[in-house]
Amino acid sequence: MTSLDGKSRLLLQYNTADHKGFDFNDLVLQTHSENGWTHDSTVWAGDADVSPGVTRWVSALDSMDDDRQTGVIKIATMGPPDAGGTSTVEYSWVRWDLVANSLLNTLHVCESPFDELPPEMR
C-alpha cells in the first residue's frame, strides 16, 4: 500500500514453512527515492505485548497517512484453544501507530475475515 504522496509504502511480508500456505512475517515501511524503494524500518516483526496463548498478525492494509506516523490495517487476533482444541480468530480494522508499533484505536470489528473497512469508518 502506497501513501497518497507516493513517497512511502507499507508492505506485508509473508513466509511459508510448509510450502502450502503463507504466514504473516513482517510489516515493513519503505521510502521511495530516485534509486527506487529502500527499506526504512520493520514496523511489526512479532507481537510481544499480547497475552500468553494469543497470536496477533496483520491480515490486510487499507491506508497510510503521508506523515508516515499512522496506518489503517486489519488485525487478526487468535485466542488460545478452548477445551476442544479450537481457537477463535477475530478480525478488526484499526488505526495503528507505525512509529511506536501500537494500537491507537479500533475502527471496526469484522463479522467475517473478508470484511472491508466501511467508508464511513475512515
Coordinates of N, CA and C in Angstrom, one line a residue:
M1 N 0.8 -1.2 0.0 CA 0.0 0.0 0.0 C 0.9 1.2 0.0
T2 N 0.6 2.1 -0.9 CA 1.5 3.3 -1.1 C 0.7 4.6 -0.5
S3 N 1.5 5.5 0.1 CA 0.9 6.7 0.7 C 0.4 7.5 -0.5
L4 N -0.5 8.5 -0.2 CA -1.1 9.3 -1.2 C -0.1 10.1 -2.0
D5 N 1.0 10.5 -1.3 CA 2.0 11.3 -1.9 C 3.0 10.4 -2.7
G6 N 2.9 9.1 -2.6 CA 3.7 8.2 -3.4 C 5.2 8.0 -2.9
K7 N 5.5 8.6 -1.7 CA 6.8 8.6 -1.2 C 7.1 7.5 -0.2
S8 N 6.1 6.8 0.3 CA 6.2 5.8 1.2 C 5.3 4.6 0.9
R9 N 5.6 3.5 1.4 CA 4.7 2.3 1.2 C 4.9 1.3 2.4
L10 N 3.8 0.7 2.7 CA 3.8 -0.4 3.7 C 3.6 -1.7 2.9
L11 N 4.4 -2.7 3.3 CA 4.4 -4.0 2.7 C 4.1 -5.1 3.7
L12 N 3.3 -6.0 3.4 CA 3.1 -7.2 4.2 C 4.1 -8.3 3.6
Q13 N 4.9 -8.8 4.4 CA 5.9 -9.8 4.0 C 5.4 -11.1 4.6
Y14 N 5.4 -12.2 3.8 CA 4.9 -13.5 4.3 C 6.1 -14.5 4.2
N15 N 6.0 -15.6 4.9 CA 6.9 -16.7 4.7 C 6.0 -18.0 4.7
T16 N 6.6 -19.1 4.4 CA 5.8 -20.3 4.4 C 6.8 -21.4 4.9
A17 N 6.3 -22.2 5.9 CA 7.1 -23.3 6.4 C 6.8 -24.6 5.7
D18 N 5.5 -24.7 5.2 CA 5.1 -26.0 4.6 C 5.0 -25.9 3.1
H19 N 5.2 -24.8 2.5 CA 5.1 -24.5 1.1 C 3.7 -24.7 0.6
K20 N 2.7 -24.7 1.5 CA 1.3 -24.8 1.1 C 0.5 -23.6 1.4
G21 N 0.9 -22.7 2.3 CA 0.2 -21.5 2.7 C 1.2 -20.5 3.1
F22 N 0.7 -19.3 3.3 CA 1.6 -18.2 3.6 C 1.2 -17.7 5.0
D23 N 2.3 -17.4 5.8 CA 2.1 -16.9 7.2 C 2.7 -15.5 7.2
F24 N 2.0 -14.6 8.0 CA 2.5 -13.2 8.1 C 3.9 -13.3 8.8
N25 N 4.8 -12.5 8.3 CA 6.1 -12.4 8.8 C 6.4 -11.0 9.4
D26 N 6.3 -9.9 8.5 CA 6.6 -8.6 8.9 C 5.7 -7.6 8.2
L27 N 5.6 -6.4 8.8 CA 5.0 -5.2 8.2 C 6.2 -4.3 8.1
V28 N 6.5 -3.9 6.9 CA 7.7 -3.1 6.5 C 7.3 -1.8 5.9
L29 N 8.0 -0.7 6.4 CA 7.9 0.6 5.8 C 9.1 0.9 4.9
Q30 N 8.7 1.3 3.7 CA 9.8 1.6 2.7 C 9.6 3.1 2.2
T31 N 10.7 3.7 1.8 CA 10.7 5.0 1.3 C 11.2 5.0 -0.2
H32 N 10.6 5.8 -1.0 CA 10.9 5.9 -2.4 C 11.9 7.1 -2.7
S33 N 12.9 6.8 -3.4 CA 13.9 7.8 -3.8 C 14.2 7.6 -5.3
E34 N 15.1 8.4 -5.8 CA 15.4 8.3 -7.2 C 16.1 7.0 -7.6
N35 N 16.6 6.2 -6.5 CA 17.2 4.9 -6.7 C 16.2 3.8 -6.5
G36 N 14.9 4.1 -6.3 CA 13.9 3.1 -6.1 C 13.4 3.0 -4.7
W37 N 12.9 1.9 -4.3 CA 12.4 1.7 -2.9 C 13.5 1.1 -2.0
T38 N 13.6 1.7 -0.9 CA 14.6 1.3 0.1 C 13.9 1.0 1.4
H39 N 14.4 0.0 2.1 CA 13.9 -0.4 3.5 C 14.1 0.7 4.4
D40 N 13.1 1.1 5.1 CA 13.2 2.2 6.1 C 13.1 1.6 7.5
S41 N 12.1 0.8 7.8 CA 12.0 0.2 9.1 C 11.1 -1.0 9.0
T42 N 11.3 -2.0 9.9 CA 10.3 -3.0 10.1 C 9.4 -2.6 11.2
V43 N 8.1 -2.4 10.9 CA 7.2 -1.9 11.9 C 6.8 -3.0 12.8
W44 N 6.5 -4.2 12.3 CA 6.0 -5.2 13.1 C 6.7 -6.5 12.7
A45 N 7.4 -7.1 13.6 CA 8.0 -8.4 13.4 C 7.7 -9.3 14.6
G46 N 6.5 -9.4 15.0 CA 6.1 -10.2 16.2 C 5.3 -9.3 17.1
D47 N 4.8 -9.9 18.1 CA 3.9 -9.1 19.0 C 4.1 -9.5 20.4
A48 N 5.0 -8.9 21.1 CA 5.4 -9.3 22.4 C 4.3 -8.8 23.5
D49 N 3.4 -7.9 23.1 CA 2.5 -7.3 24.0 C 1.2 -8.1 24.2
V50 N 1.1 -9.2 23.5 CA -0.1 -10.0 23.5 C -0.1 -11.0 24.7
S51 N -1.2 -11.3 25.2 CA -1.2 -12.3 26.4 C -0.7 -13.6 25.9
P52 N -0.2 -14.4 26.9 CA 0.2 -15.8 26.6 C -0.9 -16.6 25.9
G53 N -0.6 -17.3 24.9 CA -1.5 -18.1 24.1 C -2.3 -17.4 23.1
V54 N -2.1 -16.1 23.0 CA -2.8 -15.2 22.0 C -1.8 -14.9 20.9
T55 N -2.2 -15.0 19.7 CA -1.4 -14.7 18.5 C -2.1 -13.6 17.7
R56 N -1.3 -12.6 17.3 CA -1.9 -11.5 16.5 C -1.0 -11.2 15.3
W57 N -1.7 -10.9 14.2 CA -0.9 -10.6 13.0 C -1.7 -9.6 12.1
V58 N -1.0 -9.0 11.1 CA -1.7 -8.1 10.2 C -2.2 -8.9 9.0
S59 N -3.5 -8.7 8.7 CA -4.1 -9.5 7.6 C -4.4 -8.7 6.4
A60 N -4.5 -7.4 6.5 CA -4.7 -6.5 5.3 C -4.3 -5.1 5.6
L61 N -4.1 -4.3 4.5 CA -3.8 -2.9 4.6 C -4.8 -2.1 4.0
D62 N -5.1 -0.9 4.5 CA -6.1 0.0 3.9 C -5.4 1.3 3.4
S63 N -4.8 2.0 4.4 CA -4.2 3.3 4.0 C -3.1 3.7 5.0
M64 N -2.3 4.7 4.6 CA -1.3 5.2 5.4 C -1.2 6.7 5.3
D65 N -1.1 7.4 6.4 CA -1.0 8.9 6.3 C 0.3 9.3 5.7
D66 N 0.3 10.4 5.0 CA 1.5 10.9 4.4 C 2.7 11.2 5.3
D67 N 2.3 11.5 6.6 CA 3.4 11.8 7.6 C 4.0 10.5 8.1
R68 N 3.6 9.3 7.6 CA 4.2 8.0 7.9 C 4.1 7.7 9.4
Q69 N 3.2 8.3 10.1 CA 3.0 8.1 11.5 C 2.0 7.0 11.8
T70 N 0.9 7.0 11.0 CA -0.2 6.0 11.3 C -0.6 5.4 10.0
G71 N -1.3 4.2 10.2 CA -1.8 3.5 9.1 C -3.1 2.8 9.5
V72 N -4.0 2.5 8.6 CA -5.2 1.7 8.9 C -4.9 0.3 8.4
I73 N -5.0 -0.7 9.3 CA -4.7 -2.0 8.9 C -5.7 -3.0 9.6
K74 N -5.8 -4.2 9.0 CA -6.7 -5.2 9.6 C -5.9 -6.1 10.4
I75 N -6.2 -6.3 11.7 CA -5.5 -7.2 12.6 C -6.4 -8.4 12.8
A76 N -5.7 -9.6 12.8 CA -6.3 -10.8 13.2 C -5.8 -11.2 14.6
T77 N -6.7 -11.5 15.5 CA -6.2 -12.0 16.8 C -6.8 -13.3 17.1
M78 N -5.9 -14.3 17.3 CA -6.4 -15.7 17.6 C -6.2 -16.0 19.1
G79 N -7.2 -16.3 19.8 CA -7.2 -16.6 21.2 C -6.6 -18.0 21.4
P80 N -6.4 -18.3 22.7 CA -5.9 -19.7 23.0 C -6.9 -20.7 22.7
P81 N -6.5 -22.0 22.5 CA -7.5 -23.0 22.2 C -8.4 -23.3 23.4
D82 N -9.7 -23.6 23.1 CA -10.6 -24.0 24.1 C -10.4 -25.4 24.5
A83 N -11.2 -26.0 25.4 CA -11.1 -27.3 25.8 C -11.1 -28.4 24.7
G84 N -11.8 -28.0 23.6 CA -11.9 -28.9 22.5 C -10.7 -28.7 21.5
G85 N -9.8 -27.8 21.8 CA -8.7 -27.5 20.9 C -9.0 -26.5 19.8
T86 N -10.1 -25.9 19.8 CA -10.5 -24.9 18.8 C -10.1 -23.5 19.2
S87 N -9.5 -22.7 18.3 CA -9.2 -21.3 18.6 C -10.1 -20.4 17.8
T88 N -10.5 -19.3 18.3 CA -11.3 -18.3 17.6 C -10.4 -17.2 17.1
V89 N -10.7 -16.7 15.9 CA -9.9 -15.6 15.4 C -10.9 -14.4 15.2
E90 N -10.5 -13.3 15.7 CA -11.3 -12.0 15.5 C -10.5 -11.1 14.6
Y91 N -11.2 -10.5 13.6 CA -10.6 -9.6 12.7 C -11.2 -8.2 13.0
S92 N -10.3 -7.2 13.0 CA -10.8 -5.8 13.2 C -9.9 -4.9 12.4
W93 N -10.5 -3.8 11.9 CA -9.8 -2.7 11.3 C -9.4 -1.7 12.4
V94 N -8.1 -1.3 12.4 CA -7.6 -0.5 13.5 C -6.7 0.6 12.9
R95 N -6.6 1.7 13.6 CA -5.6 2.7 13.3 C -4.4 2.4 14.1
W96 N -3.2 2.2 13.4 CA -2.0 1.7 14.1 C -0.9 2.8 14.0
D97 N -0.3 3.0 15.2 CA 0.9 3.9 15.2 C 2.1 3.1 14.7
L98 N 2.6 3.6 13.5 CA 3.7 2.9 12.8 C 5.0 3.2 13.4
V99 N 5.1 4.2 14.2 CA 6.4 4.6 14.9 C 6.5 3.8 16.2
A100 N 5.5 3.8 17.0 CA 5.5 3.1 18.3 C 5.1 1.6 18.2
N101 N 4.6 1.2 17.0 CA 4.1 -0.2 16.7 C 3.0 -0.5 17.8
S102 N 2.0 0.3 17.8 CA 0.9 0.1 18.8 C -0.4 0.5 18.3
L103 N -1.4 -0.1 18.9 CA -2.8 0.2 18.6 C -3.2 1.6 19.1
L104 N -3.8 2.4 18.2 CA -4.3 3.7 18.6 C -5.8 3.6 18.9
N105 N -6.6 3.0 18.0 CA -8.0 2.8 18.2 C -8.5 1.8 17.2
T106 N -9.6 1.1 17.6 CA -10.3 0.1 16.8 C -11.4 0.9 16.0
L107 N -11.4 0.7 14.7 CA -12.3 1.4 13.8 C -13.6 0.5 13.5
H108 N -13.3 -0.8 13.4 CA -14.5 -1.7 13.0 C -14.1 -3.1 13.3
V109 N -15.0 -3.8 14.1 CA -14.8 -5.2 14.3 C -15.5 -6.0 13.2
C110 N -14.8 -6.9 12.6 CA -15.4 -7.6 11.4 C -16.3 -8.8 11.8
E111 N -17.3 -9.0 11.0 CA -18.1 -10.2 11.2 C -17.5 -11.4 10.4
S112 N -16.7 -11.1 9.4 CA -16.0 -12.1 8.6 C -14.6 -11.7 8.3
P113 N -13.7 -12.6 8.1 CA -12.3 -12.2 7.8 C -12.2 -11.4 6.5
F114 N -13.2 -11.5 5.6 CA -13.2 -10.8 4.3 C -13.8 -9.4 4.4
D115 N -14.3 -9.0 5.5 CA -15.0 -7.6 5.6 C -14.0 -6.5 5.2
E116 N -14.5 -5.7 4.4 CA -13.7 -4.4 4.0 C -14.0 -3.4 5.1
L117 N -13.2 -2.4 5.1 CA -13.4 -1.3 6.1 C -14.6 -0.4 5.5
P118 N -15.7 -0.2 6.3 CA -16.8 0.6 5.8 C -16.2 2.0 5.6
P119 N -16.6 2.7 4.5 CA -16.1 4.0 4.1 C -16.3 5.1 5.2
E120 N -17.4 5.0 5.9 CA -17.7 5.9 7.0 C -16.8 5.8 8.2
M121 N -16.0 4.7 8.3 CA -15.1 4.4 9.4 C -13.7 5.0 9.2
R122 N -13.4 5.5 8.0 CA -12.1 6.0 7.7 C -11.8 7.3 8.4

